[in-house]
Amino acid sequence: MKKLTYWLLSLAWVLVGHSISAQQLTMETVTSYPFPSELATSAQGNRMAVAINEQGRRNLYVAEGPDFTLRKLTHYDHDLGDEITSVQLSADGQWVVYVKGGDHGGSNASTPRNPASLPVATKVQVWSVPFAGGDPVLLTDGDSPVVSPAGDRVAFIRQGQVWVSAIDGSAKAEQLFYARGSNGSLQWSPDGTALAFVSSRGSHSLIGIFRDAQTPIQWIAPAFARDGSPRWSPDGKRIAFVRRDAWGGAPDSLLNPVINPWAIWTANVEDGTAAPLWHAPRTPQGAVPTTNGGTNLHWVGNDRIAFVSYHDSWPHLYSISDTGGEALLLTPGDFMVEHVKPSPDRKWLLASANTGPDSDDIDRRHLIAVPVDKTDMRIISPGEGIETFPHITGDGSHLVFLSATATRPNVPAVLSWPGAKGDIRPLGDHLIPAALKNAPLVTPSRVEFKAADGVTVYGQLFEPEGSAAKKPAIVFIHGGPQRQMLLGWHYGDYYSNTYALNQYLVSRGFVVLSVNYRLGIGYGFDFHKPLFAGRYGAAEYQDIKAAGEWLAAQPQVDASRIGVYGGSYGGYLTALALGKDSDLFAAGVDIHGVHNYIGRIPPVSAEPAPDADKAIELAKTSSPVSYVDTWRSPVLLIHGDDDANVDFEQTIDLLNRLKRKGVPHETLMIPDDTHHWMLYKHQVQVDRAVAEFLERHLLDNRH
């Protein structure tokens, strides 16, 4: 009997142990989410396409209403790190056009990248594939394609010039015309007989119109200015565009608020006459918005032109009559708009915004809709989810978008339209692996606290379940810095990964505070554009220190075991934290951060900026390399050596200084990958290295 009892108890412990092991979150599980991007709809009918990255295997999926069953259209079954971008459908929905290759989150988007270290040269290429299915057709090397209204041709950019190809590849691609400068921002006229474009020429840029090989290019209201964002009127007789001052003139202050004036102009295409329609105020708030889509200029219905301006201290939608007058504020309130898209009939503007009936919605995104000619905004997806990138199908019957929650990653989703009635219907749940669906993810809570100078700082707190014993904690710092972390899975690929990593760290016993520091979006102009921030004073570092001190004061946190990590701008602030406050931050991981601003300030010259000397001094005090003498906490430095956003040499510079001072450090170098871990195995390798380092330095055997 004793033997039987012992055997039963042993079996029970084995089963309990197996259950605990089965619930243990692994890095492979938490990063196995499918990531959708490049959502597009056809101008006619109810067809949609979306690019989905499944652990590095990037493919196109398509669906058609009313059932919208996702169907895999391409079959790229190997992870080569070649992203899919510029996805669009022909107007009739018969063809899907896209770009493979490049690094479109980097500063040199069209430069081929080779994160898989293939022994052959990689390319950036324009492709098409029938919506009904079939083999993809390579059109040629190029980028930024735009399908003609008739759906038979594709214009695109190749080495700064405009080319064209038959959409089915039946005719060889050829250069459409030549224009000096680097050309882009292609816009077909409504009837497809002309192509507007921007010719960038260094200090200035021009709007041009190409018609045919026999007709000289028409330059629209050429001036000593930077013109951009051409938009055709619905009848094709006029063009709206954004005009800014050309570069040049006497050096301005480096430290004062930036004044970047801009205006909306319209031009008559037939005779070339042009006039300003609306001027932004000459104030810091009146500068060109640096949020998603910039000015978001659209020529919409009811003879109106819509745009985004920041001049009332929030990035809001406005519209104005195409003959002039007062601009109408369409989205009043203390929130921002992103991902702006007109409806096919041009009567509505759709966007995502951090507003809703819940006070926590400031850290979410919900879909909004507003008529183009009156202030009657509607929140059409309230709740606790994250909804972004809205599109109305060409037949006006459905609204498709991306949808996520705190525990479910982004998938395409659909609502009926008009009215957006009924529950959100996810379209890609079946793409989420079962292990991730059943994973013990936590729902973060929104927190606020004060920096030393009184500024309110925002964040999301991830807390593990478990004993009452004090736990180690991590401050996570996002990059950008013009980003906002949310109360759920992020709509950006880089930040979807860090959200997953934060969930993993919580599963290992850490309390994690994701901090939204000043310079980030979502909390108004003064928070987004503070003085003496970044290279000119790093005022935002006060928010990082405040985050660490806030954690240290929490009863569930062991104040002696607080770590910090971040990438890009988050890597920069991580390095500042470790250099300036090793007593607070016991260890950290600095991923491709900037460490030395000293050489990045315009030097004193024969005609220096009036505050150049002060700017150079501030650059020294804002650079992590200036704090190596007080840096004691161990650090892991990570960088890929084909990084187009942050020079690889920035990490070499810091590393060599740490070595000389004997600061404890470790390194991880990723050959051939970029700023965005384009190869899935590199993403997992980096995430695992971050977690292992923080666990080794901050966890102990008591937990």
XYZ file of C-alpha atoms in Angstrom:
703
model
C 0.000 0.000 0.000
C 2.859 2.351 0.876
C 4.443 1.634 -2.508
C 1.160 2.382 -4.301
C 0.711 5.639 -2.349
C 4.290 6.676 -3.128
C 3.769 5.843 -6.806
C 0.532 7.892 -6.952
C 2.169 10.864 -5.247
C 5.114 10.656 -7.629
C 2.751 10.510 -10.595
C 0.857 13.521 -9.276
C 4.067 15.532 -8.986
C 5.081 14.499 -12.501
C 1.706 15.613 -13.860
C 1.880 18.899 -11.955
C 5.393 19.460 -13.215
C 4.308 18.651 -16.761
C 1.390 21.103 -16.464
C 3.660 23.873 -15.230
C 6.178 23.115 -17.996
C 3.423 23.091 -20.621
C 2.319 26.561 -19.513
C 5.843 27.995 -19.497
C 6.072 30.710 -22.132
C 8.960 30.198 -24.528
C 10.590 32.805 -26.719
C 9.607 30.833 -29.812
C 5.964 30.862 -28.717
C 5.714 34.537 -27.844
C 7.394 35.600 -31.103
C 5.380 33.238 -33.311
C 2.686 35.826 -33.982
C 1.756 36.578 -37.605
C 2.392 40.242 -38.387
C 0.077 41.854 -40.998
C 1.029 45.017 -42.863
C 0.432 46.822 -46.152
C -3.349 46.398 -46.056
C -4.953 47.491 -49.347
C -8.365 47.418 -51.042
C -9.492 47.719 -54.665
C -11.269 50.864 -55.891
C -14.106 48.693 -57.189
C -15.823 45.712 -55.612
C -14.871 44.329 -52.204
C -11.425 42.819 -52.588
C -8.526 43.263 -50.183
C -4.893 42.216 -49.921
C -2.476 42.176 -47.008
C 1.151 41.167 -46.449
C 1.637 38.810 -43.500
C 4.969 37.873 -41.949
C 4.875 34.420 -40.318
C 8.178 33.873 -38.512
C 10.079 35.413 -41.415
C 8.032 33.857 -44.203
C 6.481 36.899 -45.844
C 3.516 36.349 -48.146
C 0.485 38.028 -49.636
C -2.985 37.026 -48.520
C -6.198 38.135 -50.227
C -9.896 38.032 -49.386
C -13.184 39.037 -50.988
C -16.499 40.041 -49.449
C -18.915 39.348 -48.107
C -17.280 36.367 -46.350
C -13.664 37.679 -46.547
C -12.025 34.287 -46.167
C -8.252 34.834 -46.185
C -6.467 32.980 -48.960
C -2.692 32.669 -49.285
C -1.731 34.126 -52.667
C 2.054 33.738 -52.752
C 4.223 30.921 -51.472
C 7.520 32.350 -50.303
C 8.409 29.573 -47.898
C 11.907 30.646 -46.854
C 12.988 33.422 -44.518
C 15.426 35.542 -46.519
C 14.631 38.820 -44.755
C 13.159 40.297 -47.953
C 10.233 42.411 -46.869
C 7.032 42.952 -48.878
C 5.920 46.573 -49.253
C 3.892 48.906 -51.508
C 1.008 46.418 -51.743
C -1.877 47.653 -53.902
C -4.644 46.272 -56.070
C -5.647 47.360 -59.534
C -8.937 49.296 -59.534
C -10.874 46.242 -60.730
C -9.153 44.014 -58.187
C -7.730 41.658 -60.824
C -4.056 42.224 -59.958
C -1.983 42.707 -56.817
C 1.248 44.700 -57.179
C 4.007 44.735 -54.567
C 7.724 45.246 -53.909
C 10.113 42.623 -52.560
C 13.363 43.620 -50.898
C 14.911 46.741 -49.423
C 14.609 48.195 -45.945
C 11.624 50.533 -46.020
C 11.909 51.324 -42.339
C 15.438 52.561 -42.933
C 16.891 55.791 -44.232
C 17.879 54.196 -47.567
C 14.651 52.338 -48.327
C 15.481 51.211 -51.848
C 18.966 49.923 -51.061
C 19.103 46.108 -51.339
C 19.764 44.328 -48.040
C 21.083 40.819 -47.464
C 20.383 39.775 -43.845
C 20.506 36.090 -44.842
C 24.118 36.548 -46.065
C 23.301 35.016 -49.433
C 26.329 34.634 -51.741
C 24.508 36.455 -54.558
C 23.573 40.125 -54.783
C 20.046 40.909 -53.607
C 17.646 43.305 -55.361
C 14.624 45.510 -54.787
C 12.003 44.531 -57.363
C 8.436 45.254 -58.463
C 6.163 42.224 -58.834
C 2.551 41.504 -59.739
C 0.318 38.481 -59.243
C -3.262 37.766 -60.350
C -5.809 38.049 -57.537
C -7.288 34.735 -58.691
C -3.938 33.016 -58.138
C -0.947 31.979 -60.193
C 2.760 32.554 -60.366
C 4.037 36.034 -59.432
C 5.369 38.067 -62.369
C 8.642 39.959 -62.025
C 8.204 43.342 -63.695
C 11.739 44.657 -63.089
C 14.054 46.200 -60.505
C 12.398 49.206 -58.904
C 10.391 50.621 -56.015
C 7.324 52.731 -55.131
C 4.917 51.376 -57.779
C 1.607 53.055 -58.628
C -1.033 51.217 -60.685
C -2.755 53.214 -63.444
C -6.543 53.825 -63.126
C -7.170 51.446 -66.041
C -5.218 48.745 -64.251
C -3.029 47.881 -67.235
C 0.213 49.704 -66.343
C 2.442 50.245 -63.337
C 4.632 53.321 -62.932
C 7.525 53.049 -60.486
C 10.874 54.522 -59.491
C 14.205 53.107 -60.585
C 17.407 54.909 -59.629
C 15.542 58.180 -59.207
C 13.807 58.047 -62.600
C 10.257 57.085 -63.543
C 9.695 53.794 -65.344
C 6.591 51.974 -66.520
C 5.632 48.349 -67.140
C 2.608 46.407 -68.270
C 0.974 45.045 -65.126
C 1.048 41.487 -66.474
C 4.675 41.736 -67.607
C 3.678 41.212 -71.250
C 5.889 44.101 -72.376
C 9.382 44.939 -71.233
C 9.636 47.700 -68.630
C 11.043 50.963 -69.934
C 11.932 54.405 -68.689
C 8.874 56.600 -69.104
C 10.711 59.916 -69.214
C 13.774 61.711 -67.913
C 13.719 64.531 -65.372
C 16.668 65.982 -63.522
C 16.861 65.299 -59.801
C 15.524 62.383 -57.799
C 11.905 61.777 -58.752
C 9.071 60.253 -56.745
C 5.595 60.744 -55.222
C 3.914 59.474 -58.385
C 0.208 60.281 -58.893
C -1.776 59.177 -61.964
C -4.441 61.598 -63.181
C -8.014 60.269 -62.758
C -8.219 59.366 -66.468
C -4.724 57.867 -66.541
C -3.443 60.155 -69.323
C -0.961 62.106 -67.181
C 1.374 61.463 -64.267
C 2.205 64.019 -61.574
C 5.483 63.624 -59.718
C 7.957 65.418 -57.462
C 11.462 66.227 -58.678
C 13.711 66.672 -55.623
C 16.774 68.798 -56.368
C 18.542 69.250 -53.061
C 17.593 72.644 -51.682
C 14.324 72.759 -53.625
C 11.785 70.521 -55.337
C 9.245 70.873 -58.136
C 5.891 69.377 -59.096
C 5.943 68.071 -62.661
C 3.321 66.593 -64.998
C 4.266 64.096 -67.697
C 1.810 63.457 -70.548
C 3.624 61.749 -73.421
C 7.022 61.489 -75.094
C 6.307 64.396 -77.453
C 5.102 66.886 -74.820
C 7.570 68.732 -72.582
C 7.110 68.216 -68.861
C 4.877 70.863 -67.325
C 6.303 72.367 -64.137
C 3.556 73.509 -61.776
C 4.153 77.013 -60.380
C 7.954 76.603 -60.185
C 9.433 78.632 -57.338
C 12.323 78.875 -54.907
C 10.527 76.380 -52.688
C 10.144 72.728 -51.712
C 6.913 71.514 -53.293
C 5.476 68.068 -52.630
C 2.413 65.858 -52.085
C 0.672 66.476 -55.443
C -3.023 65.519 -55.422
C -5.353 65.605 -58.442
C -8.855 67.027 -58.196
C -11.581 64.432 -58.948
C -12.095 65.922 -62.430
C -8.345 66.016 -63.166
C -8.357 69.735 -63.948
C -6.467 70.957 -60.865
C -3.698 69.868 -58.556
C -3.263 70.592 -54.866
C 0.180 70.440 -53.289
C 2.170 71.400 -50.201
C 4.710 74.229 -50.430
C 7.533 74.844 -47.966
C 10.492 77.232 -47.988
C 13.612 76.101 -49.824
C 16.655 75.215 -47.753
C 19.209 77.949 -47.174
C 19.684 81.392 -45.699
C 21.435 82.619 -42.598
C 22.028 79.957 -39.927
C 19.160 79.843 -37.464
C 19.169 79.036 -33.763
C 19.780 75.366 -33.011
C 18.021 75.498 -29.643
C 14.929 77.632 -30.175
C 11.595 76.073 -31.219
C 11.538 75.085 -34.891
C 9.471 77.208 -37.248
C 8.793 75.190 -40.402
C 6.096 77.094 -42.339
C 4.016 75.364 -44.974
C 1.020 76.082 -47.127
C -1.486 74.307 -49.355
C -1.556 75.559 -52.954
C -3.797 74.688 -55.865
C -2.984 75.012 -59.555
C -5.019 74.957 -62.759
C -3.445 72.237 -64.893
C -4.535 73.740 -68.227
C -2.975 77.199 -67.883
C -0.611 76.628 -64.934
C -2.017 79.415 -62.774
C -1.592 78.727 -59.069
C -2.412 80.378 -55.752
C -2.151 79.573 -52.049
C -5.278 78.077 -50.497
C -4.292 77.875 -46.820
C -1.268 78.866 -44.726
C -0.283 77.117 -41.520
C 0.440 79.537 -38.668
C 4.087 80.589 -38.367
C 4.399 78.989 -34.953
C 6.167 75.864 -33.701
C 2.797 74.128 -33.585
C 2.142 75.195 -37.174
C 5.123 73.263 -38.529
C 4.635 70.287 -40.835
C 3.332 67.441 -38.638
C 5.894 64.744 -37.914
C 3.219 62.171 -37.149
C 2.099 59.372 -39.494
C 1.544 60.627 -43.055
C 2.717 64.180 -42.374
C 0.174 66.621 -43.791
C -2.024 63.753 -45.089
C -3.210 65.914 -47.990
C -6.300 64.549 -49.807
C -8.609 66.088 -52.399
C -11.926 64.724 -51.164
C -15.589 65.126 -52.113
C -17.974 68.070 -51.814
C -15.274 70.279 -53.375
C -13.034 70.119 -50.314
C -9.398 69.421 -49.523
C -8.545 67.585 -46.303
C -5.296 67.655 -44.344
C -3.714 67.175 -40.918
C -2.295 70.076 -38.949
C -0.777 70.302 -35.469
C -1.446 74.010 -34.981
C -3.926 73.612 -32.088
C -1.366 71.394 -30.263
C -2.881 68.078 -31.446
C -2.536 66.403 -34.876
C -6.098 66.899 -36.133
C -8.026 66.535 -39.355
C -9.172 69.694 -41.147
C -10.875 70.401 -44.440
C -11.241 73.522 -46.538
C -13.212 74.466 -49.632
C -11.110 74.024 -52.773
C -11.812 77.691 -53.562
C -10.520 78.929 -50.205
C -11.963 80.193 -46.942
C -11.645 79.070 -43.356
C -10.319 75.634 -42.544
C -12.828 73.495 -40.634
C -11.587 71.470 -37.663
C -13.092 68.009 -38.082
C -11.712 66.182 -35.034
C -11.704 68.470 -31.982
C -10.381 67.102 -28.702
C -7.220 66.158 -26.848
C -6.119 63.258 -29.032
C -4.164 62.538 -32.210
C -5.137 61.001 -35.558
C -3.093 58.530 -37.595
C -3.543 56.288 -40.659
C -5.858 58.680 -42.505
C -7.791 57.255 -45.455
C -10.694 58.754 -47.462
C -13.676 56.565 -48.322
C -14.010 55.565 -52.006
C -16.858 58.061 -52.478
C -14.651 60.754 -50.850
C -17.436 61.733 -48.447
C -15.794 60.365 -45.307
C -12.376 60.430 -43.712
C -11.327 57.345 -41.753
C -8.457 57.316 -39.265
C -7.214 55.716 -36.082
C -7.066 57.874 -32.960
C -6.142 57.539 -29.294
C -9.563 58.523 -28.001
C -12.763 56.899 -26.817
C -15.151 56.666 -23.881
C -12.525 55.075 -21.591
C -9.823 57.272 -20.060
C -7.316 54.506 -20.876
C -8.030 55.001 -24.598
C -5.250 57.593 -24.695
C -2.950 54.537 -24.781
C -4.954 52.700 -27.447
C -6.035 53.219 -31.056
C -9.659 53.154 -32.190
C -11.150 53.799 -35.608
C -12.929 57.084 -36.210
C -15.010 58.346 -39.140
C -15.932 61.952 -39.906
C -17.741 63.580 -42.867
C -15.394 65.680 -44.979
C -17.489 68.838 -44.551
C -18.720 68.922 -40.955
C -17.580 68.269 -37.414
C -19.444 65.046 -36.694
C -16.768 62.575 -35.652
C -17.812 59.043 -34.713
C -15.800 56.490 -32.777
C -16.642 53.295 -34.595
C -14.589 50.717 -32.692
C -14.739 51.516 -28.962
C -13.582 48.967 -26.431
C -10.291 47.601 -25.127
C -8.752 46.669 -28.485
C -6.240 48.335 -30.810
C -7.656 49.141 -34.294
C -5.585 50.727 -37.056
C -5.208 51.299 -40.835
C -8.891 51.568 -41.848
C -9.994 51.026 -45.472
C -13.511 51.013 -46.895
C -13.983 48.549 -49.737
C -14.602 49.934 -53.207
C -18.285 49.030 -53.148
C -18.724 50.863 -49.842
C -20.065 47.796 -48.035
C -17.306 46.920 -45.559
C -14.619 48.458 -43.419
C -11.396 46.432 -43.217
C -8.551 47.202 -40.828
C -6.025 45.656 -38.443
C -7.201 44.560 -35.008
C -5.362 43.520 -31.850
C -5.942 43.215 -28.103
C -3.680 42.935 -25.081
C -3.528 39.158 -25.520
C -4.179 38.680 -29.262
C -1.698 39.946 -31.874
C -2.774 41.916 -34.924
C -4.886 40.254 -37.606
C -6.968 41.706 -40.456
C -10.565 42.361 -39.407
C -13.833 43.576 -40.887
C -16.964 45.531 -39.975
C -20.007 46.291 -42.083
C -20.269 49.801 -43.561
C -21.881 52.312 -43.368
C -22.418 52.552 -39.673
C -19.816 49.938 -38.702
C -22.487 47.851 -37.027
C -21.910 44.562 -35.245
C -18.879 43.031 -33.600
C -15.385 43.155 -35.055
C -14.809 40.003 -37.102
C -11.131 38.924 -37.101
C -10.075 37.326 -40.379
C -6.748 35.791 -39.452
C -7.209 34.056 -36.108
C -6.320 30.743 -37.738
C -2.840 32.082 -38.497
C -2.045 32.489 -34.791
C -0.318 29.324 -33.539
C -2.296 27.422 -30.898
C 0.535 27.713 -28.380
C 0.377 31.510 -28.590
C -3.437 31.556 -28.471
C -3.297 29.616 -25.209
C -0.253 31.381 -23.780
C -0.576 32.967 -20.311
C -0.198 36.574 -21.470
C -0.925 39.454 -19.088
C -2.968 42.580 -19.690
C -0.899 45.691 -18.907
C -2.371 48.571 -16.922
C -1.937 52.270 -17.650
C 0.091 54.305 -15.154
C 1.184 57.926 -14.781
C 3.876 59.513 -12.646
C 5.842 62.757 -12.474
C 9.364 63.557 -13.634
C 11.618 65.739 -11.483
C 10.583 68.882 -13.383
C 6.870 68.172 -12.910
C 6.122 66.763 -16.377
C 3.615 63.889 -16.389
C 5.079 60.648 -17.752
C 2.985 57.784 -19.118
C 3.497 54.053 -19.190
C 2.090 50.545 -19.251
C 2.792 48.248 -16.316
C 3.126 44.481 -16.867
C 2.945 42.457 -13.643
C 3.463 38.725 -13.132
C 1.354 36.572 -10.902
C 3.093 34.905 -8.030
C 4.334 35.239 -4.505
C 4.307 38.349 -2.362
C 8.106 38.449 -2.426
C 9.643 41.516 -3.984
C 10.375 41.020 -7.664
C 13.024 42.343 -10.047
C 11.826 44.979 -12.492
C 12.647 46.280 -15.956
C 12.170 49.692 -17.550
C 11.551 49.246 -21.273
C 12.321 52.294 -23.477
C 10.839 52.432 -26.983
C 12.715 53.869 -29.956
C 11.728 56.484 -32.483
C 11.465 58.589 -30.399
C 8.221 59.603 -32.151
C 6.338 56.501 -31.051
C 3.775 55.518 -28.439
C 3.584 52.116 -26.797
C 0.036 50.893 -26.210
C -2.137 48.770 -23.929
C -1.899 45.889 -26.365
C -0.036 44.449 -29.327
C 1.480 47.260 -31.395
C 0.691 47.939 -35.051
C 4.409 48.419 -35.874
C 6.559 45.334 -36.495
C 9.516 46.485 -34.368
C 7.237 47.303 -31.434
C 5.101 44.215 -31.815
C 8.332 42.336 -31.137
C 9.181 44.385 -28.044
C 5.626 43.914 -26.741
C 6.162 40.169 -27.116
C 9.524 40.394 -25.356
C 7.958 42.330 -22.471
C 5.361 39.561 -22.112
C 8.177 36.995 -22.016
C 10.056 38.943 -19.330
C 6.913 39.045 -17.208
C 6.597 35.271 -17.548
C 10.124 34.980 -16.148
C 9.135 36.887 -13.005
C 9.938 40.514 -13.884
C 7.709 43.517 -13.342
C 8.016 45.492 -16.598
C 7.284 49.191 -17.034
C 7.067 50.331 -20.664
C 7.602 54.086 -20.454
C 6.227 56.658 -22.903
C 8.666 59.515 -22.415
C 8.537 63.047 -23.793
C 9.423 63.303 -27.513
C 6.841 60.574 -28.080
C 3.487 61.007 -29.798
C -0.029 60.754 -28.376
C 0.067 63.349 -25.601
C 0.077 66.683 -27.415
C 2.593 69.086 -28.915
C 4.366 70.211 -25.732
C 5.119 66.580 -24.827
C 6.103 65.716 -28.403
C 8.336 68.743 -29.055
C 9.931 69.816 -25.757
C 12.837 72.225 -25.661
C 16.328 71.039 -24.674
C 15.602 67.427 -25.540
C 17.597 64.864 -27.489
C 21.058 65.976 -28.496
C 20.367 69.445 -27.104
C 19.872 68.623 -23.433
C 18.197 65.187 -23.169
C 15.334 66.580 -21.079
C 13.459 63.349 -21.743
C 15.985 61.380 -19.701
C 14.243 62.763 -16.612
C 11.274 60.573 -17.582
C 13.446 57.440 -17.690
C 14.946 58.146 -14.298
C 11.471 58.882 -12.932
C 10.295 55.508 -14.283
C 13.075 53.727 -12.410
C 12.367 55.663 -9.207
C 8.624 54.987 -9.522
C 9.321 51.262 -9.816
C 11.685 51.373 -6.865
C 8.886 52.833 -4.722
C 6.414 50.048 -5.562
C 5.888 47.533 -2.753
C 6.181 44.520 -5.078
C 9.539 45.632 -6.544
C 13.045 44.964 -5.252
C 14.667 48.394 -5.701
C 18.138 46.838 -5.861
C 17.226 44.785 -8.946
C 15.913 47.239 -11.526
C 17.167 46.837 -15.089
C 16.649 48.780 -18.290
C 16.608 47.974 -21.989
C 15.679 49.578 -25.287
C 16.522 49.800 -28.957
C 17.474 52.687 -31.240
C 16.490 55.858 -29.367
C 15.641 53.509 -26.521
C 19.211 52.227 -26.720
C 20.480 55.803 -26.434
C 18.398 56.426 -23.304
C 19.411 53.039 -21.886
C 23.058 54.058 -22.201
C 22.323 57.383 -20.490
C 20.558 55.534 -17.672
C 23.487 53.199 -17.062
C 26.070 55.967 -17.362
C 24.325 58.542 -15.199
C 22.453 56.361 -12.697
C 24.137 53.017 -12.111
C 22.926 53.220 -8.499
C 19.329 52.998 -9.783
C 19.729 50.753 -12.829
C 21.600 47.579 -11.931
C 22.013 46.235 -15.488
C 20.862 47.010 -19.006
C 20.753 46.077 -22.669
C 21.544 48.788 -25.220
C 20.387 47.784 -28.716
C 21.761 49.856 -31.631
C 21.681 53.136 -29.735
C 23.291 56.491 -30.527
C 26.050 57.179 -28.021
C 27.956 60.208 -29.237
C 26.278 63.405 -30.443
C 29.396 65.495 -30.082
C 30.361 65.171 -33.750
C 26.801 65.587 -34.993
C 26.348 69.294 -34.259
C 27.011 71.944 -36.944
C 30.498 73.205 -36.099
C 31.456 76.767 -35.338
C 32.454 78.303 -38.685
C 32.784 81.631 -40.443
C 28.990 81.965 -40.152
C 27.933 79.806 -37.199
C 24.468 79.443 -35.751
C 24.032 82.093 -33.060
C 23.961 79.445 -30.315
C 26.395 76.947 -31.829
C 28.758 76.971 -28.839
C 25.954 76.251 -26.399
C 24.597 73.534 -28.710
C 27.997 71.814 -28.807
C 28.243 71.912 -25.025
C 24.735 70.474 -24.688
C 25.663 67.724 -27.148
C 28.474 66.686 -24.817
C 26.229 66.545 -21.766
C 23.577 64.665 -23.768
C 25.932 61.940 -25.026
C 26.295 58.641 -23.139
C 30.039 58.601 -23.884
C 30.366 61.520 -21.473
C 29.327 59.318 -18.531
C 31.652 56.347 -18.875
C 33.513 57.433 -15.709
C 30.367 56.939 -13.599
C 29.135 53.845 -15.455
C 29.364 50.761 -13.206
C 26.403 48.564 -14.131
C 26.952 45.691 -16.582
C 25.651 46.211 -20.102
C 24.975 44.094 -23.170
C 25.584 45.952 -26.455
C 23.773 44.654 -29.572
C 24.053 45.962 -33.133
C 23.656 44.733 -36.707
C 26.379 45.955 -39.036
C 24.105 46.873 -41.987
C 22.124 49.363 -39.931
C 20.880 52.257 -42.091
C 19.329 54.137 -39.145
C 22.118 54.238 -36.561
C 25.776 54.024 -37.560
C 27.375 50.763 -36.431
C 30.369 52.872 -35.394
C 28.251 54.407 -32.619
C 28.425 51.126 -30.711
C 32.105 50.627 -31.526
C 32.820 54.096 -30.089
C 31.062 53.338 -26.806
C 32.472 49.817 -26.575
C 36.074 50.971 -26.820
C 35.498 53.594 -24.118
C 33.896 51.026 -21.797
C 36.842 48.694 -22.328
C 39.358 51.363 -21.312
C 37.444 52.088 -18.107
C 36.912 48.442 -17.216
C 33.118 48.690 -17.270
C 31.574 45.179 -17.313
C 30.122 44.568 -20.734
C 29.075 41.896 -23.226
C 28.397 42.185 -26.946
C 26.317 40.628 -29.689
C 27.014 41.608 -33.292
C 24.647 40.492 -36.069
C 26.396 40.460 -39.479
C 24.442 41.768 -42.484
C 21.197 42.544 -40.651
C 19.642 45.982 -40.379
C 17.960 48.106 -37.734
C 14.836 45.924 -37.812
C 16.017 42.290 -37.482
C 14.682 41.351 -40.876
C 15.608 37.699 -40.381
C 13.325 35.976 -37.873
C 16.120 33.859 -36.396
C 18.033 37.072 -35.675
C 14.997 38.550 -33.949
C 14.736 35.488 -31.703
C 18.494 35.494 -31.117
C 18.419 39.130 -30.002
C 15.324 38.686 -27.833
C 16.794 35.628 -26.180
C 20.081 37.450 -25.527
C 18.223 40.383 -23.925
C 16.209 38.108 -21.644
C 19.125 35.851 -20.706
C 21.336 38.821 -19.796
C 18.674 40.471 -17.635
C 17.807 37.182 -15.944
C 21.452 36.428 -15.198
C 22.059 39.826 -13.614
C 18.738 40.521 -11.908
C 17.085 37.217 -11.001
C 18.308 35.100 -8.129
C 17.556 31.698 -6.651
C 14.858 32.978 -4.304
C 12.269 33.088 -7.144
